[in-house]
Coordinates of C-alpha atoms in Angstrom, one line a residue:
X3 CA 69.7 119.8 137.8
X4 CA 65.7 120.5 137.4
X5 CA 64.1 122.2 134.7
X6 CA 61.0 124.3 135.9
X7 CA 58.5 125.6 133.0
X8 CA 56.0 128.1 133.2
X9 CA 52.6 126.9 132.6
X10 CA 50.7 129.4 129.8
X11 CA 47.2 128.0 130.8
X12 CA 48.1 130.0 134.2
X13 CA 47.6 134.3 135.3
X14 CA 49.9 134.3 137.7
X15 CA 52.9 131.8 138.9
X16 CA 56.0 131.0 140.8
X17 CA 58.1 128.1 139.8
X18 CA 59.8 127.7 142.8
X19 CA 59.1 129.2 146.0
X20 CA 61.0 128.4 149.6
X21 CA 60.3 129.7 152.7
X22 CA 62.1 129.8 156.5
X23 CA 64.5 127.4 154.9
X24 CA 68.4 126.9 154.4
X25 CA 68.8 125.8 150.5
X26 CA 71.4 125.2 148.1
X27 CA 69.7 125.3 144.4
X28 CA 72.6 124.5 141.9
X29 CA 72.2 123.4 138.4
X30 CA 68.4 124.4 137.6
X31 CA 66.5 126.0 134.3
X32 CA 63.8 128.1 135.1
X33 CA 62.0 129.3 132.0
X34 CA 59.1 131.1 132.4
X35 CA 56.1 131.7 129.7
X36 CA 54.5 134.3 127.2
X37 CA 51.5 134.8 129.3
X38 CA 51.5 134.5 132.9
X39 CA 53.2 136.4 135.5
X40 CA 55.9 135.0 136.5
X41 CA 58.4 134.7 139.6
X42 CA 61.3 132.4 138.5
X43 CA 62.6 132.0 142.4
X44 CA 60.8 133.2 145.4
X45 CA 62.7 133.4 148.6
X46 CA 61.1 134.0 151.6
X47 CA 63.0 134.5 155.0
X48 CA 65.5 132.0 153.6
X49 CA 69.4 131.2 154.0
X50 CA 71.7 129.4 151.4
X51 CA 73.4 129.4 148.0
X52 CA 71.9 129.6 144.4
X53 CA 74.8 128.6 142.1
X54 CA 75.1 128.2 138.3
X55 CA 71.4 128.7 137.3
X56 CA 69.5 129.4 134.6
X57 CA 66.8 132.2 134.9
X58 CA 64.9 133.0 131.3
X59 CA 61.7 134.6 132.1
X60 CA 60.4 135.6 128.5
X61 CA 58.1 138.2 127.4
X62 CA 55.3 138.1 129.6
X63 CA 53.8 141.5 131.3
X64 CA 55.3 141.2 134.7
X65 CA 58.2 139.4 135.4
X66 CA 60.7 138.6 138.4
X67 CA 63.7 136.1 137.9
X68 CA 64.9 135.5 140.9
X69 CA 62.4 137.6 144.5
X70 CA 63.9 137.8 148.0
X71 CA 62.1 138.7 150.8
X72 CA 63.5 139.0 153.9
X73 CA 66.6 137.0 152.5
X74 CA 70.4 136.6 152.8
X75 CA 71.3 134.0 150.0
X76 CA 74.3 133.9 148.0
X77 CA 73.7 134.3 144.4
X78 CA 76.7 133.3 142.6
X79 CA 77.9 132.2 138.6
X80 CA 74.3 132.4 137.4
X81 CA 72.5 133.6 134.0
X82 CA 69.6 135.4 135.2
X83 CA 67.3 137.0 132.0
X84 CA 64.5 139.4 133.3
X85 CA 62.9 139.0 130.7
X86 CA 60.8 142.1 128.8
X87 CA 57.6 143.8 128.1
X88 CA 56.9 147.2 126.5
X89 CA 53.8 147.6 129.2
X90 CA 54.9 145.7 132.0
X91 CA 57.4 145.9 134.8
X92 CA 61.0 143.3 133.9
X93 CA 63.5 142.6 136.8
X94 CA 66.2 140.2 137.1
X95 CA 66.6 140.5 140.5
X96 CA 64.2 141.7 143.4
X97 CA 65.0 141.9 147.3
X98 CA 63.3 143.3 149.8
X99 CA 64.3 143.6 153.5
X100 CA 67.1 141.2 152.3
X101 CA 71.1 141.3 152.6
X102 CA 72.1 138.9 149.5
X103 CA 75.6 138.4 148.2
X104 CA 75.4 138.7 144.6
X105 CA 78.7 138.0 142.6
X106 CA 80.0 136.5 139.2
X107 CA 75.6 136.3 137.8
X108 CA 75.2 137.5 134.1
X109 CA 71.8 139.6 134.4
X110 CA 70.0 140.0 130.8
X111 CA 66.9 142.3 130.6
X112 CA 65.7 145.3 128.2
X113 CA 67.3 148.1 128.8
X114 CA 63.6 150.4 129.0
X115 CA 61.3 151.8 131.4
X116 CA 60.5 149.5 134.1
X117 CA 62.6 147.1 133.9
X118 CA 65.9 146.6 135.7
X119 CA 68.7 144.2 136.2
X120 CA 68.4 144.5 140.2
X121 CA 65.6 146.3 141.9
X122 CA 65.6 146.6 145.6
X123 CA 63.5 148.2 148.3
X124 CA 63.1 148.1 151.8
X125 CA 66.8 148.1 151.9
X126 CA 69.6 150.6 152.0
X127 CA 73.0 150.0 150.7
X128 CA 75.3 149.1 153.8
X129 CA 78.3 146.9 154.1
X130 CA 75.8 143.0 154.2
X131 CA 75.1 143.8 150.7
X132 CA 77.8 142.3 148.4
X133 CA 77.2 143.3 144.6
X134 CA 80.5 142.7 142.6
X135 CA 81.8 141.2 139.4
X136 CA 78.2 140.9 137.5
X137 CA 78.0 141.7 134.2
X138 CA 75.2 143.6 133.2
X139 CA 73.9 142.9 129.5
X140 CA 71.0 145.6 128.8
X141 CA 69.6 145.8 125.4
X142 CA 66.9 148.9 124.4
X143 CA 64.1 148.1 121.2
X144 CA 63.4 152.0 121.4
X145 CA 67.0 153.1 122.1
X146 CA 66.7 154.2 125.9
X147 CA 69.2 153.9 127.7
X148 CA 68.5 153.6 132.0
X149 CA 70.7 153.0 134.2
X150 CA 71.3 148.7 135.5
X151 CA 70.0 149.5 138.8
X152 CA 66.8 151.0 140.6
X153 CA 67.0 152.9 144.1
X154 CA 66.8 150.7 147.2
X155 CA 64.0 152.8 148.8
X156 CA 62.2 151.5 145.2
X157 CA 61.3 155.2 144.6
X158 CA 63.4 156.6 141.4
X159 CA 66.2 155.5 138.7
X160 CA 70.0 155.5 139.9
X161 CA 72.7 156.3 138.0
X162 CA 76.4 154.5 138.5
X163 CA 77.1 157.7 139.6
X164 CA 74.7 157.8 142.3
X165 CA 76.4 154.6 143.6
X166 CA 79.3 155.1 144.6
X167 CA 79.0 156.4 147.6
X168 CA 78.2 152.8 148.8
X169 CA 81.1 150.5 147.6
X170 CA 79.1 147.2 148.2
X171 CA 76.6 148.8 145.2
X172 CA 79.4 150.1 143.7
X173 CA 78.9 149.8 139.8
X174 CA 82.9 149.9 139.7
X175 CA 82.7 146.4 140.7
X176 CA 80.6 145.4 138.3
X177 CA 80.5 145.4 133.9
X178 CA 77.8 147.2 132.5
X179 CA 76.7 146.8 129.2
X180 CA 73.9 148.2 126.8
X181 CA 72.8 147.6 123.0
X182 CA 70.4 148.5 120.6
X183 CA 69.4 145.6 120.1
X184 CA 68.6 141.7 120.8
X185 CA 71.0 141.0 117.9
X186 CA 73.9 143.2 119.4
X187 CA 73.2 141.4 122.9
X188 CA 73.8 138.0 121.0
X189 CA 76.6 139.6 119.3
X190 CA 77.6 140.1 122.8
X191 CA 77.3 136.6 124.4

């Protein structure tokens, strides 16, 4: 039950970062700032469970809630906002080389270029990658509309469609959701 805050005096930050480790983080607020960059949650080569969490990453230019590299936690019942920025690049969720299990998370992020609920690389869909029962709330200032997710090889968009030939990345498992606007999304929660 911590509270980590992003410090605005700062370029460039993580507010909590554990490496070759076995962790259970349950019960935290991570709130990042309006001008540094900022990693909510950085995972490196790291086993365990994140449960019930807080991720609110703001505004600021680049933005990563919650970063796994080379990772296999469970993410699981957590509200994790990406955060937004016209210029910048906004993800919820970013894994590399990793094999998480992500269920039952509320991911919040805009809904325009470069930014994405989940964005993944190093990594193709298979069977260790467990993606079900999110719900996906994406809201667009300048009425886009792209898709929740970016291609695992990091290189282009995906579409649903594009999906489902992988069940684990299925977006049948999952709610997707996009508004106009931040009021809609509140409208929404």
């Amino acid at each position: 039950s911590n509270k980590f805050v992003g410090n605005e005096a700062v370029n460039d930050e993580t507010l909590l970062k554990v490496e070759d480790a076995a962790v259970s983080i349950q019960g935290n607020q991570f709130y990042g700032n309006s001008k540094a960059q900022t990693v909510g949650l950085l995972a490196e080569n790291s086993s365990g469970f994140v449960t019930s969490n807080l991720f609110v990453m703001r505004d600021t230019e680049h933005t990563e809630a919650v970063f796994l590299d080379g990772s296999s936690l469970v993410l699981t019942n957590n509200t994790i906002d990406g955060g937004e920025h016209d210029l910048g690049v906004a993800y919820g969720l970013k894994f590399t080389d990793s094999k998480p299990t992500i269920t039952n998370n509320i991911f919040i992020t805009s809904n325009d270029t470069n930014q994405a609920s989940i964005y993944c690389e190093g990594t193709q869909p298979d069977d260790e990658i467990t993606l079900e029962n999110n719900l996906f709330l994406r809201y667009s200032t300048s009425h886009l509309i792209f898709p929740a997710y970016i291609a695992c090889n990091g290189d282009n968009l995906n579409t649903n469609a594009e999906l489902e030939g992988s069940d684990e990345l299925s977006a049948d498992n999952n709610l997707v959701s996009s508004t106009t606007g931040i009021s809609d999304l509140v409208n929404v929660l």
